[in-house]
């Protein structure tokens, strides 16, 4: 019977689909565009939350509030970057942030201090690796991080001229992410 | 969490107590504690095995009867009102810790979980209803934060999949059995014509 013959092909077809799926997943994981533990941000398309943060003492940079962020965003898209000195992936993306800052993209830094954890090495870390931030705020207790829906460091948000969050990267900005996602978005919202 | 670092020659009652306390914790330690109970028992001379078993069984029974221990053990984190604290724990059990992902914020020791537990308690103390507290978190983290996903267009496949799989199984079983039945049933009765022919052959 012909239709029964076709039934024998079904496992093969399923296998091919699984192979294609896994291949897409693995290449995505390799280039950083797919994170199996990734959670889509609930804040995309919504205005950045309201906050006021204290300054990072010793950094020589002023602190900022959501109003400052909004004012800066009126000139063009801004990045908000959650970082901590103990966070290794932050170091991975650091050169990219330095380059973006040198190109004139305003990067606002938020020193993430969840769960009452302190980050005494933050100033030293910036001195050693360079400071890409226009302004730096300290998020004691991770309150602002929760308002942003952040669940780890590093996380980077792109805010457009209207003050709307357009993009969120949970994890380090890699070469690929920069070239494929962030640069096109910076152009689009310019 | 605490009580793991205990010396081998602690009094039996203390060992038993710590086993009760931690026996229901999901993470680590319980086997080590069980071991220390046994060790304590072996120190008693007359009937080591008998003596060792009794406290172990008692400890196990009590441990099973106790409600599960939670990461929230810091009394500073808890709300003064026990009813509000119970609500906070109920809510916390239903919220996913996004760092560990398969633990609730109540079970997780991650810093984010601690911050979220605090926010849940702050909202409750401020007079929010349970729904309002959950909405506050979902507004920031999306529905993935709910350990029990709501039934909506996005999750319908998830919720329907058990029924679909059961239906598929039932259908294939039915099809399989229907196809097999004719082969298994007894051969058809002989027709009158065949019977006459058989009779002819037999009488020949």
mmCIF file with all atom_site columns, N, CA, C and O in Angstrom, chain A residues 4 37-40 42-43 46 86 112-117 141-143 145-151, chain B residues 98-101 110-112 114-116 118-119 122-123 136-145 179:
data_model
loop_
_atom_site.group_PDB
_atom_site.id
_atom_site.type_symbol
_atom_site.label_atom_id
_atom_site.label_alt_id
_atom_site.label_comp_id
_atom_site.label_asym_id
_atom_site.label_entity_id
_atom_site.label_seq_id
_atom_site.pdbx_PDB_ins_code
_atom_site.Cartn_x
_atom_site.Cartn_y
_atom_site.Cartn_z
_atom_site.occupancy
_atom_site.B_iso_or_equiv
_atom_site.pdbx_formal_charge
_atom_site.auth_seq_id
_atom_site.auth_comp_id
_atom_site.auth_asym_id
_atom_site.auth_atom_id
_atom_site.pdbx_PDB_model_num
ATOM 1   N N  . UNK A 1 4   ? 0.928  3.592  3.181  1.00 0.00 ? 4   UNK A N  1
ATOM 2   C CA . UNK A 1 4   ? 1.656  3.027  4.324  1.00 0.00 ? 4   UNK A CA 1
ATOM 3   C C  . UNK A 1 4   ? 3.157  3.154  4.128  1.00 0.00 ? 4   UNK A C  1
ATOM 4   O O  . UNK A 1 4   ? 3.903  3.313  5.085  1.00 0.00 ? 4   UNK A O  1
ATOM 5   N N  . UNK A 1 37  ? 18.193 30.052 27.891 1.00 0.00 ? 37  UNK A N  1
ATOM 6   C CA . UNK A 1 37  ? 17.632 30.493 29.153 1.00 0.00 ? 37  UNK A CA 1
ATOM 7   C C  . UNK A 1 37  ? 17.076 31.910 29.050 1.00 0.00 ? 37  UNK A C  1
ATOM 8   O O  . UNK A 1 37  ? 16.652 32.481 30.045 1.00 0.00 ? 37  UNK A O  1
ATOM 9   N N  . UNK A 1 38  ? 17.143 32.464 27.866 1.00 0.00 ? 38  UNK A N  1
ATOM 10  C CA . UNK A 1 38  ? 16.741 33.845 27.669 1.00 0.00 ? 38  UNK A CA 1
ATOM 11  C C  . UNK A 1 38  ? 15.244 34.032 27.886 1.00 0.00 ? 38  UNK A C  1
ATOM 12  O O  . UNK A 1 38  ? 14.450 33.162 27.573 1.00 0.00 ? 38  UNK A O  1
ATOM 13  N N  . UNK A 1 39  ? 14.900 35.170 28.425 1.00 0.00 ? 39  UNK A N  1
ATOM 14  C CA . UNK A 1 39  ? 13.502 35.489 28.653 1.00 0.00 ? 39  UNK A CA 1
ATOM 15  C C  . UNK A 1 39  ? 13.209 36.765 27.877 1.00 0.00 ? 39  UNK A C  1
ATOM 16  O O  . UNK A 1 39  ? 13.940 37.736 28.021 1.00 0.00 ? 39  UNK A O  1
ATOM 17  N N  . UNK A 1 40  ? 12.168 36.761 27.051 1.00 0.00 ? 40  UNK A N  1
ATOM 18  C CA . UNK A 1 40  ? 11.870 37.996 26.321 1.00 0.00 ? 40  UNK A CA 1
ATOM 19  C C  . UNK A 1 40  ? 11.503 39.110 27.292 1.00 0.00 ? 40  UNK A C  1
ATOM 20  O O  . UNK A 1 40  ? 10.836 38.864 28.294 1.00 0.00 ? 40  UNK A O  1
ATOM 21  N N  . UNK A 1 42  ? 9.610  42.080 28.923 1.00 0.00 ? 42  UNK A N  1
ATOM 22  C CA . UNK A 1 42  ? 8.220  42.529 28.940 1.00 0.00 ? 42  UNK A CA 1
ATOM 23  C C  . UNK A 1 42  ? 8.133  44.028 28.681 1.00 0.00 ? 42  UNK A C  1
ATOM 24  O O  . UNK A 1 42  ? 7.046  44.562 28.533 1.00 0.00 ? 42  UNK A O  1
ATOM 25  N N  . UNK A 1 43  ? 9.284  44.692 28.624 1.00 0.00 ? 43  UNK A N  1
ATOM 26  C CA . UNK A 1 43  ? 9.268  46.148 28.548 1.00 0.00 ? 43  UNK A CA 1
ATOM 27  C C  . UNK A 1 43  ? 9.465  46.714 27.149 1.00 0.00 ? 43  UNK A C  1
ATOM 28  O O  . UNK A 1 43  ? 9.428  47.926 26.973 1.00 0.00 ? 43  UNK A O  1
ATOM 29  N N  . UNK A 1 46  ? 7.602  49.775 25.665 1.00 0.00 ? 46  UNK A N  1
ATOM 30  C CA . UNK A 1 46  ? 7.046  50.548 26.775 1.00 0.00 ? 46  UNK A CA 1
ATOM 31  C C  . UNK A 1 46  ? 8.056  51.591 27.228 1.00 0.00 ? 46  UNK A C  1
ATOM 32  O O  . UNK A 1 46  ? 9.252  51.432 27.034 1.00 0.00 ? 46  UNK A O  1
ATOM 33  N N  . UNK A 1 86  ? 32.283 42.444 39.411 1.00 0.00 ? 86  UNK A N  1
ATOM 34  C CA . UNK A 1 86  ? 32.543 41.012 39.613 1.00 0.00 ? 86  UNK A CA 1
ATOM 35  C C  . UNK A 1 86  ? 32.030 40.176 38.454 1.00 0.00 ? 86  UNK A C  1
ATOM 36  O O  . UNK A 1 86  ? 32.152 38.955 38.454 1.00 0.00 ? 86  UNK A O  1
ATOM 37  N N  . UNK A 1 112 ? 24.928 47.411 39.234 1.00 0.00 ? 112 UNK A N  1
ATOM 38  C CA . UNK A 1 112 ? 23.924 46.479 39.762 1.00 0.00 ? 112 UNK A CA 1
ATOM 39  C C  . UNK A 1 112 ? 24.361 45.944 41.115 1.00 0.00 ? 112 UNK A C  1
ATOM 40  O O  . UNK A 1 112 ? 25.442 45.381 41.244 1.00 0.00 ? 112 UNK A O  1
ATOM 41  N N  . UNK A 1 113 ? 23.513 46.124 42.108 1.00 0.00 ? 113 UNK A N  1
ATOM 42  C CA . UNK A 1 113 ? 23.843 45.614 43.448 1.00 0.00 ? 113 UNK A CA 1
ATOM 43  C C  . UNK A 1 113 ? 22.629 44.922 44.041 1.00 0.00 ? 113 UNK A C  1
ATOM 44  O O  . UNK A 1 113 ? 21.988 45.426 44.952 1.00 0.00 ? 113 UNK A O  1
ATOM 45  N N  . UNK A 1 114 ? 22.340 43.731 43.495 1.00 0.00 ? 114 UNK A N  1
ATOM 46  C CA . UNK A 1 114 ? 21.163 43.002 43.951 1.00 0.00 ? 114 UNK A CA 1
ATOM 47  C C  . UNK A 1 114 ? 21.402 42.376 45.307 1.00 0.00 ? 114 UNK A C  1
ATOM 48  O O  . UNK A 1 114 ? 22.534 42.126 45.707 1.00 0.00 ? 114 UNK A O  1
ATOM 49  N N  . UNK A 1 115 ? 20.314 42.115 45.988 1.00 0.00 ? 115 UNK A N  1
ATOM 50  C CA . UNK A 1 115 ? 20.344 41.349 47.226 1.00 0.00 ? 115 UNK A CA 1
ATOM 51  C C  . UNK A 1 115 ? 21.236 41.936 48.295 1.00 0.00 ? 115 UNK A C  1
ATOM 52  O O  . UNK A 1 115 ? 21.837 41.196 49.068 1.00 0.00 ? 115 UNK A O  1
ATOM 53  N N  . UNK A 1 116 ? 21.364 43.253 48.320 1.00 0.00 ? 116 UNK A N  1
ATOM 54  C CA . UNK A 1 116 ? 22.171 43.890 49.344 1.00 0.00 ? 116 UNK A CA 1
ATOM 55  C C  . UNK A 1 116 ? 23.663 43.706 49.132 1.00 0.00 ? 116 UNK A C  1
ATOM 56  O O  . UNK A 1 116 ? 24.472 44.054 49.975 1.00 0.00 ? 116 UNK A O  1
ATOM 57  N N  . UNK A 1 117 ? 24.025 43.149 47.967 1.00 0.00 ? 117 UNK A N  1
ATOM 58  C CA . UNK A 1 117 ? 25.435 42.909 47.681 1.00 0.00 ? 117 UNK A CA 1
ATOM 59  C C  . UNK A 1 117 ? 26.101 44.235 47.324 1.00 0.00 ? 117 UNK A C  1
ATOM 60  O O  . UNK A 1 117 ? 25.552 45.025 46.566 1.00 0.00 ? 117 UNK A O  1
ATOM 61  N N  . UNK A 1 141 ? 20.178 47.383 46.154 1.00 0.00 ? 141 UNK A N  1
ATOM 62  C CA . UNK A 1 141 ? 19.014 46.525 46.333 1.00 0.00 ? 141 UNK A CA 1
ATOM 63  C C  . UNK A 1 141 ? 18.346 46.110 45.033 1.00 0.00 ? 141 UNK A C  1
ATOM 64  O O  . UNK A 1 141 ? 17.331 45.435 45.048 1.00 0.00 ? 141 UNK A O  1
ATOM 65  N N  . UNK A 1 142 ? 18.937 46.510 43.895 1.00 0.00 ? 142 UNK A N  1
ATOM 66  C CA . UNK A 1 142 ? 18.417 46.066 42.599 1.00 0.00 ? 142 UNK A CA 1
ATOM 67  C C  . UNK A 1 142 ? 16.991 46.496 42.296 1.00 0.00 ? 142 UNK A C  1
ATOM 68  O O  . UNK A 1 142 ? 16.292 45.838 41.529 1.00 0.00 ? 142 UNK A O  1
ATOM 69  N N  . UNK A 1 143 ? 16.560 47.615 42.879 1.00 0.00 ? 143 UNK A N  1
ATOM 70  C CA . UNK A 1 143 ? 15.187 48.064 42.665 1.00 0.00 ? 143 UNK A CA 1
ATOM 71  C C  . UNK A 1 143 ? 14.927 48.488 41.232 1.00 0.00 ? 143 UNK A C  1
ATOM 72  O O  . UNK A 1 143 ? 13.939 48.104 40.612 1.00 0.00 ? 143 UNK A O  1
ATOM 73  N N  . UNK A 1 145 ? 16.702 47.716 38.694 1.00 0.00 ? 145 UNK A N  1
ATOM 74  C CA . UNK A 1 145 ? 16.885 46.540 37.845 1.00 0.00 ? 145 UNK A CA 1
ATOM 75  C C  . UNK A 1 145 ? 15.569 45.772 37.715 1.00 0.00 ? 145 UNK A C  1
ATOM 76  O O  . UNK A 1 145 ? 15.196 45.342 36.624 1.00 0.00 ? 145 UNK A O  1
ATOM 77  N N  . UNK A 1 146 ? 14.855 45.632 38.819 1.00 0.00 ? 146 UNK A N  1
ATOM 78  C CA . UNK A 1 146 ? 13.576 44.908 38.779 1.00 0.00 ? 146 UNK A CA 1
ATOM 79  C C  . UNK A 1 146 ? 12.560 45.700 37.961 1.00 0.00 ? 146 UNK A C  1
ATOM 80  O O  . UNK A 1 146 ? 11.800 45.122 37.186 1.00 0.00 ? 146 UNK A O  1
ATOM 81  N N  . UNK A 1 147 ? 12.564 47.033 38.095 1.00 0.00 ? 147 UNK A N  1
ATOM 82  C CA . UNK A 1 147 ? 11.646 47.839 37.286 1.00 0.00 ? 147 UNK A CA 1
ATOM 83  C C  . UNK A 1 147 ? 11.937 47.701 35.803 1.00 0.00 ? 147 UNK A C  1
ATOM 84  O O  . UNK A 1 147 ? 11.050 47.828 34.968 1.00 0.00 ? 147 UNK A O  1
ATOM 85  N N  . UNK A 1 148 ? 13.190 47.431 35.472 1.00 0.00 ? 148 UNK A N  1
ATOM 86  C CA . UNK A 1 148 ? 13.569 47.218 34.078 1.00 0.00 ? 148 UNK A CA 1
ATOM 87  C C  . UNK A 1 148 ? 13.341 45.757 33.650 1.00 0.00 ? 148 UNK A C  1
ATOM 88  O O  . UNK A 1 148 ? 13.519 45.426 32.495 1.00 0.00 ? 148 UNK A O  1
ATOM 89  N N  . UNK A 1 149 ? 13.029 44.888 34.597 1.00 0.00 ? 149 UNK A N  1
ATOM 90  C CA . UNK A 1 149 ? 12.889 43.472 34.273 1.00 0.00 ? 149 UNK A CA 1
ATOM 91  C C  . UNK A 1 149 ? 14.225 42.794 34.047 1.00 0.00 ? 149 UNK A C  1
ATOM 92  O O  . UNK A 1 149 ? 14.319 41.813 33.311 1.00 0.00 ? 149 UNK A O  1
ATOM 93  N N  . UNK A 1 150 ? 15.250 43.309 34.711 1.00 0.00 ? 150 UNK A N  1
ATOM 94  C CA . UNK A 1 150 ? 16.589 42.749 34.578 1.00 0.00 ? 150 UNK A CA 1
ATOM 95  C C  . UNK A 1 150 ? 16.726 41.517 35.458 1.00 0.00 ? 150 UNK A C  1
ATOM 96  O O  . UNK A 1 150 ? 16.216 41.512 36.570 1.00 0.00 ? 150 UNK A O  1
ATOM 97  N N  . UNK A 1 151 ? 17.374 40.472 34.961 1.00 0.00 ? 151 UNK A N  1
ATOM 98  C CA . UNK A 1 151 ? 17.579 39.314 35.839 1.00 0.00 ? 151 UNK A CA 1
ATOM 99  C C  . UNK A 1 151 ? 19.034 38.901 35.951 1.00 0.00 ? 151 UNK A C  1
ATOM 100 O O  . UNK A 1 151 ? 19.354 37.799 36.382 1.00 0.00 ? 151 UNK A O  1
ATOM 101 N N  . UNK B 2 98  ? 14.221 34.027 38.005 1.00 0.00 ? 98  UNK B N  1
ATOM 102 C CA . UNK B 2 98  ? 14.710 34.032 36.626 1.00 0.00 ? 98  UNK B CA 1
ATOM 103 C C  . UNK B 2 98  ? 16.181 33.700 36.520 1.00 0.00 ? 98  UNK B C  1
ATOM 104 O O  . UNK B 2 98  ? 16.694 33.503 35.426 1.00 0.00 ? 98  UNK B O  1
ATOM 105 N N  . UNK B 2 99  ? 16.858 33.613 37.649 1.00 0.00 ? 99  UNK B N  1
ATOM 106 C CA . UNK B 2 99  ? 18.273 33.236 37.616 1.00 0.00 ? 99  UNK B CA 1
ATOM 107 C C  . UNK B 2 99  ? 18.387 31.708 37.545 1.00 0.00 ? 99  UNK B C  1
ATOM 108 O O  . UNK B 2 99  ? 19.128 31.166 36.735 1.00 0.00 ? 99  UNK B O  1
ATOM 109 N N  . UNK B 2 100 ? 17.607 31.034 38.402 1.00 0.00 ? 100 UNK B N  1
ATOM 110 C CA . UNK B 2 100 ? 17.701 29.565 38.436 1.00 0.00 ? 100 UNK B CA 1
ATOM 111 C C  . UNK B 2 100 ? 16.633 28.937 37.557 1.00 0.00 ? 100 UNK B C  1
ATOM 112 O O  . UNK B 2 100 ? 16.709 27.765 37.218 1.00 0.00 ? 100 UNK B O  1
ATOM 113 N N  . UNK B 2 101 ? 15.608 29.664 37.238 1.00 0.00 ? 101 UNK B N  1
ATOM 114 C CA . UNK B 2 101 ? 14.546 29.333 36.286 1.00 0.00 ? 101 UNK B CA 1
ATOM 115 C C  . UNK B 2 101 ? 13.632 28.187 36.670 1.00 0.00 ? 101 UNK B C  1
ATOM 116 O O  . UNK B 2 101 ? 12.467 28.239 36.368 1.00 0.00 ? 101 UNK B O  1
ATOM 117 N N  . UNK B 2 110 ? 19.177 32.969 45.162 1.00 0.00 ? 110 UNK B N  1
ATOM 118 C CA . UNK B 2 110 ? 19.765 33.971 44.286 1.00 0.00 ? 110 UNK B CA 1
ATOM 119 C C  . UNK B 2 110 ? 19.429 35.375 44.805 1.00 0.00 ? 110 UNK B C  1
ATOM 120 O O  . UNK B 2 110 ? 18.402 35.577 45.453 1.00 0.00 ? 110 UNK B O  1
ATOM 121 N N  . UNK B 2 111 ? 20.314 36.306 44.497 1.00 0.00 ? 111 UNK B N  1
ATOM 122 C CA . UNK B 2 111 ? 20.097 37.673 44.975 1.00 0.00 ? 111 UNK B CA 1
ATOM 123 C C  . UNK B 2 111 ? 18.829 38.281 44.392 1.00 0.00 ? 111 UNK B C  1
ATOM 124 O O  . UNK B 2 111 ? 18.083 38.972 45.088 1.00 0.00 ? 111 UNK B O  1
ATOM 125 N N  . UNK B 2 112 ? 18.596 37.985 43.108 1.00 0.00 ? 112 UNK B N  1
ATOM 126 C CA . UNK B 2 112 ? 17.384 38.522 42.482 1.00 0.00 ? 112 UNK B CA 1
ATOM 127 C C  . UNK B 2 112 ? 16.148 37.986 43.199 1.00 0.00 ? 112 UNK B C  1
ATOM 128 O O  . UNK B 2 112 ? 15.191 38.726 43.442 1.00 0.00 ? 112 UNK B O  1
ATOM 129 N N  . UNK B 2 114 ? 15.914 37.129 46.267 1.00 0.00 ? 114 UNK B N  1
ATOM 130 C CA . UNK B 2 114 ? 15.790 37.818 47.548 1.00 0.00 ? 114 UNK B CA 1
ATOM 131 C C  . UNK B 2 114 ? 15.149 39.196 47.352 1.00 0.00 ? 114 UNK B C  1
ATOM 132 O O  . UNK B 2 114 ? 14.259 39.595 48.090 1.00 0.00 ? 114 UNK B O  1
ATOM 133 N N  . UNK B 2 115 ? 15.595 39.898 46.311 1.00 0.00 ? 115 UNK B N  1
ATOM 134 C CA . UNK B 2 115 ? 15.015 41.216 46.028 1.00 0.00 ? 115 UNK B CA 1
ATOM 135 C C  . UNK B 2 115 ? 13.542 41.103 45.685 1.00 0.00 ? 115 UNK B C  1
ATOM 136 O O  . UNK B 2 115 ? 12.729 41.935 46.089 1.00 0.00 ? 115 UNK B O  1
ATOM 137 N N  . UNK B 2 116 ? 13.196 40.052 44.914 1.00 0.00 ? 116 UNK B N  1
ATOM 138 C CA . UNK B 2 116 ? 11.797 39.885 44.530 1.00 0.00 ? 116 UNK B CA 1
ATOM 139 C C  . UNK B 2 116 ? 10.938 39.535 45.739 1.00 0.00 ? 116 UNK B C  1
ATOM 140 O O  . UNK B 2 116 ? 9.811  40.016 45.860 1.00 0.00 ? 116 UNK B O  1
ATOM 141 N N  . UNK B 2 118 ? 11.465 40.520 48.685 1.00 0.00 ? 118 UNK B N  1
ATOM 142 C CA . UNK B 2 118 ? 11.285 41.751 49.445 1.00 0.00 ? 118 UNK B CA 1
ATOM 143 C C  . UNK B 2 118 ? 10.212 42.624 48.802 1.00 0.00 ? 118 UNK B C  1
ATOM 144 O O  . UNK B 2 118 ? 9.379  43.208 49.487 1.00 0.00 ? 118 UNK B O  1
ATOM 145 N N  . UNK B 2 119 ? 10.245 42.682 47.462 1.00 0.00 ? 119 UNK B N  1
ATOM 146 C CA . UNK B 2 119 ? 9.251  43.510 46.777 1.00 0.00 ? 119 UNK B CA 1
ATOM 147 C C  . UNK B 2 119 ? 7.845  42.966 46.999 1.00 0.00 ? 119 UNK B C  1
ATOM 148 O O  . UNK B 2 119 ? 6.908  43.727 47.256 1.00 0.00 ? 119 UNK B O  1
ATOM 149 N N  . UNK B 2 122 ? 6.830  44.069 50.329 1.00 0.00 ? 122 UNK B N  1
ATOM 150 C CA . UNK B 2 122 ? 6.554  45.513 50.362 1.00 0.00 ? 122 UNK B CA 1
ATOM 151 C C  . UNK B 2 122 ? 5.186  45.821 49.777 1.00 0.00 ? 122 UNK B C  1
ATOM 152 O O  . UNK B 2 122 ? 4.442  46.640 50.306 1.00 0.00 ? 122 UNK B O  1
ATOM 153 N N  . UNK B 2 123 ? 4.872  45.156 48.655 1.00 0.00 ? 123 UNK B N  1
ATOM 154 C CA . UNK B 2 123 ? 3.576  45.402 48.021 1.00 0.00 ? 123 UNK B CA 1
ATOM 155 C C  . UNK B 2 123 ? 2.441  44.967 48.945 1.00 0.00 ? 123 UNK B C  1
ATOM 156 O O  . UNK B 2 123 ? 1.424  45.644 49.044 1.00 0.00 ? 123 UNK B O  1
ATOM 157 N N  . UNK B 2 136 ? 2.200  43.158 39.316 1.00 0.00 ? 136 UNK B N  1
ATOM 158 C CA . UNK B 2 136 ? 3.376  44.025 39.440 1.00 0.00 ? 136 UNK B CA 1
ATOM 159 C C  . UNK B 2 136 ? 4.630  43.314 38.907 1.00 0.00 ? 136 UNK B C  1
ATOM 160 O O  . UNK B 2 136 ? 5.415  43.892 38.154 1.00 0.00 ? 136 UNK B O  1
ATOM 161 N N  . UNK B 2 137 ? 4.789  42.058 39.279 1.00 0.00 ? 137 UNK B N  1
ATOM 162 C CA . UNK B 2 137 ? 5.967  41.300 38.840 1.00 0.00 ? 137 UNK B CA 1
ATOM 163 C C  . UNK B 2 137 ? 5.845  40.945 37.363 1.00 0.00 ? 137 UNK B C  1
ATOM 164 O O  . UNK B 2 137 ? 6.809  41.064 36.595 1.00 0.00 ? 137 UNK B O  1
ATOM 165 N N  . UNK B 2 138 ? 4.653  40.511 36.938 1.00 0.00 ? 138 UNK B N  1
ATOM 166 C CA . UNK B 2 138 ? 4.456  40.106 35.535 1.00 0.00 ? 138 UNK B CA 1
ATOM 167 C C  . UNK B 2 138 ? 4.665  41.307 34.607 1.00 0.00 ? 138 UNK B C  1
ATOM 168 O O  . UNK B 2 138 ? 5.212  41.171 33.516 1.00 0.00 ? 138 UNK B O  1
ATOM 169 N N  . UNK B 2 139 ? 4.267  42.498 35.060 1.00 0.00 ? 139 UNK B N  1
ATOM 170 C CA . UNK B 2 139 ? 4.478  43.720 34.272 1.00 0.00 ? 139 UNK B CA 1
ATOM 171 C C  . UNK B 2 139 ? 5.943  43.924 33.935 1.00 0.00 ? 139 UNK B C  1
ATOM 172 O O  . UNK B 2 139 ? 6.282  44.485 32.898 1.00 0.00 ? 139 UNK B O  1
ATOM 173 N N  . UNK B 2 140 ? 6.814  43.486 34.815 1.00 0.00 ? 140 UNK B N  1
ATOM 174 C CA . UNK B 2 140 ? 8.249  43.710 34.623 1.00 0.00 ? 140 UNK B CA 1
ATOM 175 C C  . UNK B 2 140 ? 8.957  42.530 33.980 1.00 0.00 ? 140 UNK B C  1
ATOM 176 O O  . UNK B 2 140 ? 9.904  42.706 33.226 1.00 0.00 ? 140 UNK B O  1
ATOM 177 N N  . UNK B 2 141 ? 8.504  41.336 34.297 1.00 0.00 ? 141 UNK B N  1
ATOM 178 C CA . UNK B 2 141 ? 9.237  40.150 33.829 1.00 0.00 ? 141 UNK B CA 1
ATOM 179 C C  . UNK B 2 141 ? 8.465  39.300 32.821 1.00 0.00 ? 141 UNK B C  1
ATOM 180 O O  . UNK B 2 141 ? 9.001  38.310 32.334 1.00 0.00 ? 141 UNK B O  1
ATOM 181 N N  . UNK B 2 142 ? 7.230  39.668 32.525 1.00 0.00 ? 142 UNK B N  1
ATOM 182 C CA . UNK B 2 142 ? 6.465  38.885 31.572 1.00 0.00 ? 142 UNK B CA 1
ATOM 183 C C  . UNK B 2 142 ? 5.877  37.638 32.211 1.00 0.00 ? 142 UNK B C  1
ATOM 184 O O  . UNK B 2 142 ? 6.159  37.325 33.370 1.00 0.00 ? 142 UNK B O  1
ATOM 185 N N  . UNK B 2 143 ? 5.060  36.932 31.443 1.00 0.00 ? 143 UNK B N  1
ATOM 186 C CA . UNK B 2 143 ? 4.329  35.801 32.008 1.00 0.00 ? 143 UNK B CA 1
ATOM 187 C C  . UNK B 2 143 ? 5.222  34.600 32.295 1.00 0.00 ? 143 UNK B C  1
ATOM 188 O O  . UNK B 2 143 ? 4.823  33.681 33.000 1.00 0.00 ? 143 UNK B O  1
ATOM 189 N N  . UNK B 2 144 ? 6.434  34.618 31.743 1.00 0.00 ? 144 UNK B N  1
ATOM 190 C CA . UNK B 2 144 ? 7.368  33.519 32.007 1.00 0.00 ? 144 UNK B CA 1
ATOM 191 C C  . UNK B 2 144 ? 7.667  33.403 33.500 1.00 0.00 ? 144 UNK B C  1
ATOM 192 O O  . UNK B 2 144 ? 8.020  32.336 33.994 1.00 0.00 ? 144 UNK B O  1
ATOM 193 N N  . UNK B 2 145 ? 7.486  34.478 34.210 1.00 0.00 ? 145 UNK B N  1
ATOM 194 C CA . UNK B 2 145 ? 7.794  34.496 35.649 1.00 0.00 ? 145 UNK B CA 1
ATOM 195 C C  . UNK B 2 145 ? 6.783  33.665 36.447 1.00 0.00 ? 145 UNK B C  1
ATOM 196 O O  . UNK B 2 145 ? 7.057  33.270 37.572 1.00 0.00 ? 145 UNK B O  1
ATOM 197 N N  . UNK B 2 179 ? -8.004 -2.820 13.233 1.00 0.00 ? 179 UNK B N  1
ATOM 198 C CA . UNK B 2 179 ? -7.394 -3.523 12.108 1.00 0.00 ? 179 UNK B CA 1
ATOM 199 C C  . UNK B 2 179 ? -7.089 -4.977 12.474 1.00 0.00 ? 179 UNK B C  1
ATOM 200 O O  . UNK B 2 179 ? -7.075 -5.837 11.636 1.00 0.00 ? 179 UNK B O  1
#
